[in-house]
mmCIF file of C-alpha atoms in Angstrom:
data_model
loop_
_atom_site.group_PDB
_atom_site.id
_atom_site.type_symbol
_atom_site.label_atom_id
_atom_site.label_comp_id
_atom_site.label_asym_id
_atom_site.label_seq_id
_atom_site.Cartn_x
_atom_site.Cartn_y
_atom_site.Cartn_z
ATOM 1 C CA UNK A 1090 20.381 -1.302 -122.725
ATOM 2 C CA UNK A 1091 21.394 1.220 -125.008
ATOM 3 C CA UNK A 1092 24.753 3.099 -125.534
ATOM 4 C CA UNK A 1093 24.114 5.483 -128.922
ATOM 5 C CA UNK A 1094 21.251 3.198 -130.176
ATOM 6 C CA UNK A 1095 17.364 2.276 -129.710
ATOM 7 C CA UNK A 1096 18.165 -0.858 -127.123
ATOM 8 C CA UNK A 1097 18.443 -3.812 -127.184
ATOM 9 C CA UNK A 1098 17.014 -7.494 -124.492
ATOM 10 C CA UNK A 1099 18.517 -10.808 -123.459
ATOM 11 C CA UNK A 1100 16.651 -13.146 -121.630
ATOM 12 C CA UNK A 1101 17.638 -14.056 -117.856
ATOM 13 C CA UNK A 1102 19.231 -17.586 -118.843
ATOM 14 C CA UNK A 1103 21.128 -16.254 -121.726
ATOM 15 C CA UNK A 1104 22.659 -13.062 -119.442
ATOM 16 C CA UNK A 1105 23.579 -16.108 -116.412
ATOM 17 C CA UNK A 1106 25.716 -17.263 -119.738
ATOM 18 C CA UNK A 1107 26.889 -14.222 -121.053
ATOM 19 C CA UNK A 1108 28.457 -13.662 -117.539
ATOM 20 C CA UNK A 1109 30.433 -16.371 -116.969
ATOM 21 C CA UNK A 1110 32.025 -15.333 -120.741
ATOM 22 C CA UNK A 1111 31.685 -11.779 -120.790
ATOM 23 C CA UNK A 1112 35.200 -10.516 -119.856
ATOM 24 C CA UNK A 1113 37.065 -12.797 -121.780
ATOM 25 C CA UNK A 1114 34.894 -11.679 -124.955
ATOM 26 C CA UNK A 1115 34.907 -8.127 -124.582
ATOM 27 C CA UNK A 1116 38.842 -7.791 -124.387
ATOM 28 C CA UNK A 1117 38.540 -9.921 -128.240
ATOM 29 C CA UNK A 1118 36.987 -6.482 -129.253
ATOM 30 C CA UNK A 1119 38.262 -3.214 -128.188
ATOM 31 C CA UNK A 1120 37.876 -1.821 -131.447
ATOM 32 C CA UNK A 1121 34.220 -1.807 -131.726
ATOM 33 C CA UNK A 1122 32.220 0.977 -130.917
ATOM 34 C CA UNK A 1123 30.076 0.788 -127.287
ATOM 35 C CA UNK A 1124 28.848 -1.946 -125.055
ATOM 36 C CA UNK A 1125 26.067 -2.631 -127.355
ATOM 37 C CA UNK A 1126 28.154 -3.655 -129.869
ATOM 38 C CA UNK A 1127 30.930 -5.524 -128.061
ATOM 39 C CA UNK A 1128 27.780 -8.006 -126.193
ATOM 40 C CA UNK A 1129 26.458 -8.644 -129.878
ATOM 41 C CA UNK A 1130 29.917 -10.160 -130.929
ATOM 42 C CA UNK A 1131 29.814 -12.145 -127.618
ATOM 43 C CA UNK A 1132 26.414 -13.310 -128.555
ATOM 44 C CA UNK A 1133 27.782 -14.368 -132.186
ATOM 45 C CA UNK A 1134 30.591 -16.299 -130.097
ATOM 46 C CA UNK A 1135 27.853 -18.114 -128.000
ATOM 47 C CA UNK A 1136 25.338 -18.993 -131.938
ATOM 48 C CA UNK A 1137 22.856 -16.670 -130.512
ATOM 49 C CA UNK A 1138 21.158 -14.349 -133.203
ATOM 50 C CA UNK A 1139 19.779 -11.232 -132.514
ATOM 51 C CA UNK A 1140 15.951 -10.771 -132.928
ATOM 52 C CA UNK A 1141 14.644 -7.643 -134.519
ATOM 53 C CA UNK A 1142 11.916 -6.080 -132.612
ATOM 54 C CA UNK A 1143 9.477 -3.748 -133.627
ATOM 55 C CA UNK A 1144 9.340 -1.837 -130.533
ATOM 56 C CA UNK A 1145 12.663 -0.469 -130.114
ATOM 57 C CA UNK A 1146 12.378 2.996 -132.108
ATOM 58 C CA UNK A 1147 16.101 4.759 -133.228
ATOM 59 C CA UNK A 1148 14.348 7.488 -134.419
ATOM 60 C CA UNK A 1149 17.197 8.609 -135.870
ATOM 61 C CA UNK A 1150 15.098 12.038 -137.405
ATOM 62 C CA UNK A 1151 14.365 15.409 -135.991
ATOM 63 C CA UNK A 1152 11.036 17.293 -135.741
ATOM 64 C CA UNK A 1153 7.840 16.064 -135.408
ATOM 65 C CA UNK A 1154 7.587 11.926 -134.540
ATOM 66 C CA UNK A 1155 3.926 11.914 -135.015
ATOM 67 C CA UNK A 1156 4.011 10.119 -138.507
ATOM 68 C CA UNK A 1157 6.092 6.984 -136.839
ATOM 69 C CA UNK A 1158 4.365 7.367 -133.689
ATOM 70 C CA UNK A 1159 0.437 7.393 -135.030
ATOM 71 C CA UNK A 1160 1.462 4.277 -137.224
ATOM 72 C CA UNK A 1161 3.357 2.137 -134.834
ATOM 73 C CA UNK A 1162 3.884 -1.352 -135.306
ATOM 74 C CA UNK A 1163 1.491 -4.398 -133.686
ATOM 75 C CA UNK A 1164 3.900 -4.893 -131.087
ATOM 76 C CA UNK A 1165 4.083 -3.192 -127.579
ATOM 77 C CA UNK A 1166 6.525 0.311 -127.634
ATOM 78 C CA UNK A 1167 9.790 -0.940 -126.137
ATOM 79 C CA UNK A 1168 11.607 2.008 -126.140
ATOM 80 C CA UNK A 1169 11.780 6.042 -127.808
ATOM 81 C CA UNK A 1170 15.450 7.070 -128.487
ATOM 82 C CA UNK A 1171 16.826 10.542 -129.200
ATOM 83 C CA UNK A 1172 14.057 12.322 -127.078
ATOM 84 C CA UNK A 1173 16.154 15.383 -126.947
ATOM 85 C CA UNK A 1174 16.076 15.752 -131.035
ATOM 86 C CA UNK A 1175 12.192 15.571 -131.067
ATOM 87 C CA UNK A 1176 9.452 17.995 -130.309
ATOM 88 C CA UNK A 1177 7.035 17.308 -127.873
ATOM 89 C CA UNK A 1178 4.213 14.673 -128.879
ATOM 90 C CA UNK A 1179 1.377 16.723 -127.667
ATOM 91 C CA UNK A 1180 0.628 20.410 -128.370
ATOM 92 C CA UNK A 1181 1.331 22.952 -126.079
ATOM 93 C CA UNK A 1182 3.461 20.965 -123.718
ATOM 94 C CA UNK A 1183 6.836 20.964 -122.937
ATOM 95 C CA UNK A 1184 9.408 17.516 -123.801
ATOM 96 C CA UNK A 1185 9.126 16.420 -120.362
ATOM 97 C CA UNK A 1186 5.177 16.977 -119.696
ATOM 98 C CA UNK A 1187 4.595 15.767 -123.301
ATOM 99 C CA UNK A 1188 6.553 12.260 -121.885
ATOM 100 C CA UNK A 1189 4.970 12.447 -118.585
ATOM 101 C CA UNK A 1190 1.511 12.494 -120.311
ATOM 102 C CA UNK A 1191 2.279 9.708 -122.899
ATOM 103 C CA UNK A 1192 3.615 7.692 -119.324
ATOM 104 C CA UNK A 1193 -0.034 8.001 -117.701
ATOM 105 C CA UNK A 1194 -1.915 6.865 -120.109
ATOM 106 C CA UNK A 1195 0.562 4.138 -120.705
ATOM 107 C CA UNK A 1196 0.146 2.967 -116.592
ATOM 108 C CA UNK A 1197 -3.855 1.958 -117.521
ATOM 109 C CA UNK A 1198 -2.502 0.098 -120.535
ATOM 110 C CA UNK A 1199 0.770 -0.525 -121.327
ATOM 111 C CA UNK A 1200 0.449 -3.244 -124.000
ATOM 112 C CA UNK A 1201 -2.008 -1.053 -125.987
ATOM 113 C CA UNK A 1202 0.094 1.987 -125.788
ATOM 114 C CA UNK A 1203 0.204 3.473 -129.589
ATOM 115 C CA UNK A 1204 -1.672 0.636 -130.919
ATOM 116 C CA UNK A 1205 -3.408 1.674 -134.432
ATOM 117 C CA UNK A 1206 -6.890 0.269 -135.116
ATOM 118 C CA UNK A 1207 -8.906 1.483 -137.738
ATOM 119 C CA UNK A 1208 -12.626 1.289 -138.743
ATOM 120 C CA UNK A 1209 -15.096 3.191 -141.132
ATOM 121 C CA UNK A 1210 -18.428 5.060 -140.952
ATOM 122 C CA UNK A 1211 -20.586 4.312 -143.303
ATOM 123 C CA UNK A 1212 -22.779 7.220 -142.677
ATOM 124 C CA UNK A 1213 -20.507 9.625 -144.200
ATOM 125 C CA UNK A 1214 -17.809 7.802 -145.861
ATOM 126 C CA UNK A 1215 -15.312 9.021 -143.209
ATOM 127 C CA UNK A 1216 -11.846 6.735 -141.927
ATOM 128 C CA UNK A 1217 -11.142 6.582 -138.348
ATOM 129 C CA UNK A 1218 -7.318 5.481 -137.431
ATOM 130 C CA UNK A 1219 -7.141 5.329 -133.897
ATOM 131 C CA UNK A 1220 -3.484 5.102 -131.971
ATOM 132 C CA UNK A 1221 -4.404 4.272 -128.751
ATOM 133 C CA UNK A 1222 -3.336 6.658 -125.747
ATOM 134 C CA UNK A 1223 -1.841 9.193 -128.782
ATOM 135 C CA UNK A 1224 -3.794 10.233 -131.125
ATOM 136 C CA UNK A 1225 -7.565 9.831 -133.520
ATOM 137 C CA UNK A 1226 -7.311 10.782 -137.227
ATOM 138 C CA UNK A 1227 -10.216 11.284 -138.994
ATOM 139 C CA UNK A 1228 -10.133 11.320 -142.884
ATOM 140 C CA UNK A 1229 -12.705 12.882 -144.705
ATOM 141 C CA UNK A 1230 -13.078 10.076 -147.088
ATOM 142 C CA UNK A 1231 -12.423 6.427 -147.750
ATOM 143 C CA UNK A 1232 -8.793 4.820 -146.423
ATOM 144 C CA UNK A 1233 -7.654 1.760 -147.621
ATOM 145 C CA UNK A 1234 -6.110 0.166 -144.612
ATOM 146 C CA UNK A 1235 -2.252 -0.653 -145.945
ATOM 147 C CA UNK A 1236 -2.734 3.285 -147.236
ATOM 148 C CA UNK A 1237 -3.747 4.294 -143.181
ATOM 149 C CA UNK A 1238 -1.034 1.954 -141.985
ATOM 150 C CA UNK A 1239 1.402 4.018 -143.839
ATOM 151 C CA UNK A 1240 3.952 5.986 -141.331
ATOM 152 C CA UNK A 1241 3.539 9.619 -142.764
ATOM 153 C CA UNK A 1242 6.393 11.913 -143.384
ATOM 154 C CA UNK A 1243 5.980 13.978 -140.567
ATOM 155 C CA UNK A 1244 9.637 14.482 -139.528
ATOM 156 C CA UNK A 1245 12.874 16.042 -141.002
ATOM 157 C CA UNK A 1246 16.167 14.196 -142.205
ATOM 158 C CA UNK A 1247 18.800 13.500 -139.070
ATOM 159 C CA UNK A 1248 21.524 15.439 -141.392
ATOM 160 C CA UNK A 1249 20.540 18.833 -142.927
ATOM 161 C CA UNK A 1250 20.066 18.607 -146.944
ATOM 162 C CA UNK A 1251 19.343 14.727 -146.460
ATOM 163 C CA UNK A 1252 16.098 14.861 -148.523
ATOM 164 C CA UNK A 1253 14.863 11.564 -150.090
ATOM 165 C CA UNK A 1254 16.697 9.218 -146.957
ATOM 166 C CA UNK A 1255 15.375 5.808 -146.935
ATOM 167 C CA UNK A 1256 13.596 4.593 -144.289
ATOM 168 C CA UNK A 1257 13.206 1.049 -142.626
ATOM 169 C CA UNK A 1258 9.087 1.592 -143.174
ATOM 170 C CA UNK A 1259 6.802 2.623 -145.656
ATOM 171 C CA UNK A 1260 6.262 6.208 -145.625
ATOM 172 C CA UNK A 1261 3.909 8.775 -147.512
ATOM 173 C CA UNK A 1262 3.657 12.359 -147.607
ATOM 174 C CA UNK A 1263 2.431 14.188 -145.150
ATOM 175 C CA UNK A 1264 0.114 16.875 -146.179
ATOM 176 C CA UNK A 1265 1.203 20.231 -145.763
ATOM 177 C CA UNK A 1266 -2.169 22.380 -146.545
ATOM 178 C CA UNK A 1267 -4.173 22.152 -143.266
ATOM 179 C CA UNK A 1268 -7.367 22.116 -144.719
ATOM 180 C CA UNK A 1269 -6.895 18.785 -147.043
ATOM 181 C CA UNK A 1270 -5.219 17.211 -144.130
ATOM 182 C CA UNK A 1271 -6.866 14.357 -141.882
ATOM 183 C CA UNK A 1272 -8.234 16.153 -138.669
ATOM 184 C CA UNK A 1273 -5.820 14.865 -135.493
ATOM 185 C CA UNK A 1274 -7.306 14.734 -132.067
ATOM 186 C CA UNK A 1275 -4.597 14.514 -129.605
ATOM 187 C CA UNK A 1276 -5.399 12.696 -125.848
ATOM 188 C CA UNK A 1277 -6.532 14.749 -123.334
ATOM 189 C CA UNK A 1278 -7.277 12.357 -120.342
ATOM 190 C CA UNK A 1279 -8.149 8.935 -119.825
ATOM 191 C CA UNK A 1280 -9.917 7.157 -116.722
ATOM 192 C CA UNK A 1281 -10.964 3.433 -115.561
ATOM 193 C CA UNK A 1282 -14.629 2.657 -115.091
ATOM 194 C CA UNK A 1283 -16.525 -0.655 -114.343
ATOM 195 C CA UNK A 1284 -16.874 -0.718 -117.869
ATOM 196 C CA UNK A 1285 -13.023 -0.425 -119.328
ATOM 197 C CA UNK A 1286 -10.805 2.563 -120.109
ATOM 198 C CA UNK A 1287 -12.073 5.836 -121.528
ATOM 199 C CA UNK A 1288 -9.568 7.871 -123.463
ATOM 200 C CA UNK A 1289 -10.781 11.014 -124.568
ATOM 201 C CA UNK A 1290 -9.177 13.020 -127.435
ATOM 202 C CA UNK A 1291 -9.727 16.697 -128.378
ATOM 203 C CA UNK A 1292 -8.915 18.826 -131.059
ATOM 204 C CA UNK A 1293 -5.989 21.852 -130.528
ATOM 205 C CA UNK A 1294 -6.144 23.146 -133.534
ATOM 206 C CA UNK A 1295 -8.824 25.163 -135.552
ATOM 207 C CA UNK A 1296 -8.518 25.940 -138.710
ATOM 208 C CA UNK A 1297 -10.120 28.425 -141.136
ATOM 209 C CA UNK A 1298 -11.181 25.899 -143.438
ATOM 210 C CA UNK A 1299 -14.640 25.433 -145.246
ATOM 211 C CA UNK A 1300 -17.538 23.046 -143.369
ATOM 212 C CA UNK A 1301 -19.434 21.464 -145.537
ATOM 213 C CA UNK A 1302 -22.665 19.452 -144.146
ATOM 214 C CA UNK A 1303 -20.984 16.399 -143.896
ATOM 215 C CA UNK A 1304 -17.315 16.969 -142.357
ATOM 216 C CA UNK A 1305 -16.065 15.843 -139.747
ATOM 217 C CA UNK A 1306 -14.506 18.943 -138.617
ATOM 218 C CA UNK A 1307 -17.686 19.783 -136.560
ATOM 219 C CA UNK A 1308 -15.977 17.014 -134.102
ATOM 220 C CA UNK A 1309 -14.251 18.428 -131.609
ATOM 221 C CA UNK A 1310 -14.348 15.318 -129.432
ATOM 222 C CA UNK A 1311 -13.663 11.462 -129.558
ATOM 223 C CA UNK A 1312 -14.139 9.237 -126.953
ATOM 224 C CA UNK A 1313 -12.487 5.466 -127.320
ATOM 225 C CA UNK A 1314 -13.520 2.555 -124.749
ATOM 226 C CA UNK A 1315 -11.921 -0.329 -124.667
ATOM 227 C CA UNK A 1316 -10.745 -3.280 -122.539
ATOM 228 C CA UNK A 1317 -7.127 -3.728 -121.037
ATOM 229 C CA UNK A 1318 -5.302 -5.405 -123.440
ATOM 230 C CA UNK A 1319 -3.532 -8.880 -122.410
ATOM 231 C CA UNK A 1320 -0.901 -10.058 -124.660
ATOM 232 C CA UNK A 1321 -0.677 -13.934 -124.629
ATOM 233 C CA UNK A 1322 2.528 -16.236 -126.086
ATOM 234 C CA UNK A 1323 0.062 -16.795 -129.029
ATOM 235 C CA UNK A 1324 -0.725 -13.325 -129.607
ATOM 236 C CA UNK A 1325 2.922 -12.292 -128.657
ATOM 237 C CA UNK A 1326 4.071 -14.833 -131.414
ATOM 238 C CA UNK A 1327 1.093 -13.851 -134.374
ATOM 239 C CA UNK A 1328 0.137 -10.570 -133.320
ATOM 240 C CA UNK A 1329 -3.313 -9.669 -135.015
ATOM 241 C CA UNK A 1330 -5.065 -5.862 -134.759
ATOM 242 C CA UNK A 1331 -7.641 -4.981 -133.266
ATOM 243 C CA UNK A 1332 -11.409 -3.977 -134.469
ATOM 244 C CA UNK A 1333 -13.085 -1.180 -133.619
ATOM 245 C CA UNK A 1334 -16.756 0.423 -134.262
ATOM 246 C CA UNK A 1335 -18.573 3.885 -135.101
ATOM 247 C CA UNK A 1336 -20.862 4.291 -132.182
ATOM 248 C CA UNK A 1337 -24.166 5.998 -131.684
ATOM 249 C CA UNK A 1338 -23.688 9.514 -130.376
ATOM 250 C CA UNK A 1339 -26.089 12.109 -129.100
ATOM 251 C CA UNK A 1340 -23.943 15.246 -129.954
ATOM 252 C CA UNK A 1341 -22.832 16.065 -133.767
ATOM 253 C CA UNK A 1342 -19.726 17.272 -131.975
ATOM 254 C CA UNK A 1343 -18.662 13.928 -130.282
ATOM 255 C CA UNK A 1344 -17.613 10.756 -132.280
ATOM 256 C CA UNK A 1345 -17.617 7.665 -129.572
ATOM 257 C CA UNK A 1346 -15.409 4.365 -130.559
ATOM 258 C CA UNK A 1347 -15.653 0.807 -129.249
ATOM 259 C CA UNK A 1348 -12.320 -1.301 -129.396
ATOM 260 C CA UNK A 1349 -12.546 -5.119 -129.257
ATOM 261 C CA UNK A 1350 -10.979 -8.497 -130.669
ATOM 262 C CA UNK A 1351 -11.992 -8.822 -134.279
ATOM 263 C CA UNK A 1352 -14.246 -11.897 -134.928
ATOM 264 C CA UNK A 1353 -12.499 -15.361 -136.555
ATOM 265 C CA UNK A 1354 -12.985 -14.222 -140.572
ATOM 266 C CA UNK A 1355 -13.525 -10.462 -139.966
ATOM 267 C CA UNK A 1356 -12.267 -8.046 -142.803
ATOM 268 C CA UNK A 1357 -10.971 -4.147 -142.110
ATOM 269 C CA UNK A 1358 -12.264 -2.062 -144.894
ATOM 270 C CA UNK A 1359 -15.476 0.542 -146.421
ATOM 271 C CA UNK A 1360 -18.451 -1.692 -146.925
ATOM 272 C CA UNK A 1361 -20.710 -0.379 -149.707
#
């Protein structure tokens, strides 16, 4: 439910409770602002706490979500508020096809939906930040993962000359020169094969920028595989990210990813 907010979720034997008290509460509180905030003082009344969960977004900003959106939590997306305040989350789309294409990809995997993994080519010293079903960064040089993790400030301030708002995450700047920002590669489609889930992501933007021999802006594909993702209590409970590896390739324009569990003691970062 949500009434001017990003949602909120009870549990089936706590709502079989909250009936049997609910109209008796809610007349205790006609001074509070919507239903979502009348059912939180009858939860207080019953010693129920609320929960905060990750995957309820307010998004109270306007512009361009892809900062919060390419760094999303390690929790499944619950819900996207304010749609009507955002622009579309692909390029060249309108609100409602961008949506519509975030929904399909979310149908072959809904639990992986926005999920950031990250992992490094040696070769040339590049970062790869993958958010499954969204988007594939590529930076052109070596990422510290807490730095990749880090929601960029891709959006404007909900009220106009509200510069240097404070956030619930850790933010950094988001690059405004083209050319010494990371190259994006949005989804195009995705499919199911005996083997897992292809997502393919391409490139919509080119940019008159210089190419030296080892950029990765000769890329104008990347292809992710990976395996439906199954969240357990356990993994529900201590959520832990996901690996992912630098494949081999037999075109200098295609970069091909493999997602997977990480092992027991595996570490994210460049090895020398």
């Amino acid at each position: 439910m949500a009434f001017g907010g990003a949602g909120f979720a009870i549990s089936y034997p706590l709502a079989k409770i909250l009936a049997r008290a609910f109209d008796s509460c809610i007349e205790r509180y006609p001074h509070l602002y919507g239903s979502d905030g009348r059912i939180h003082a009858c939860l207080t009344e019953l010693g129920i706490t609320l929960t905060h969960e990750p995957g309820f977004h307010q998004m109270d900003f306007l512009g361009n979500a892809f900062g919060l959106l390419a760094a999303h939590p390690i929790r499944p997306l619950v819900s996207l508020h304010h749609m009507e305040k955002i622009d579309p989350f692909f390029p060249n789309m309108t609100r409602m096809k961008s949506l519509e294409h975030l929904y399909h990809v979310a149908n072959f995997d809904p639990q992986r939906i926005l999920q950031q993994t990250v992992c490094y080519d040696r070769r040339f010293s590049w970062t790869v930040s993958v958010s499954w079903g969204y988007v594939v960064q590529v930076f052109e040089h070596n990422v510290q993962l807490p730095d990749a993790q880090r929601v960029q400030e891709s959006y404007l301030p909900w009220k106009k000359n509200a510069y240097g708002t404070l956030y619930e995450f850790n933010t950094r700047k988001f690059e405004v020169d083209p050319c010494k920002r990371q190259l994006v590669y949005f989804l195009d489609e995705v499919s199911l094969g005996v083997d897992g889930i292809k997502t393919i992501y391409k490139k919509k933007a080119y940019e008159n920028c210089t190419i030296t021999k080892n950029s990765p802006r000769k890329l104008d594909e990347i292809r992710v595989f990976s395996h439906k993702l199954e969240l357990d209590k356990k993994q529900l409970v201590a959520p832990r990210r996901h690996c992912c590896d630098i494949l081999p390739s037999t075109s200098d324009k295609v970069m091909e990813i493999g997602i997977r569990e990480c092992k027991e003691d595996e570490l994210i970062y460049m090895h020398n």
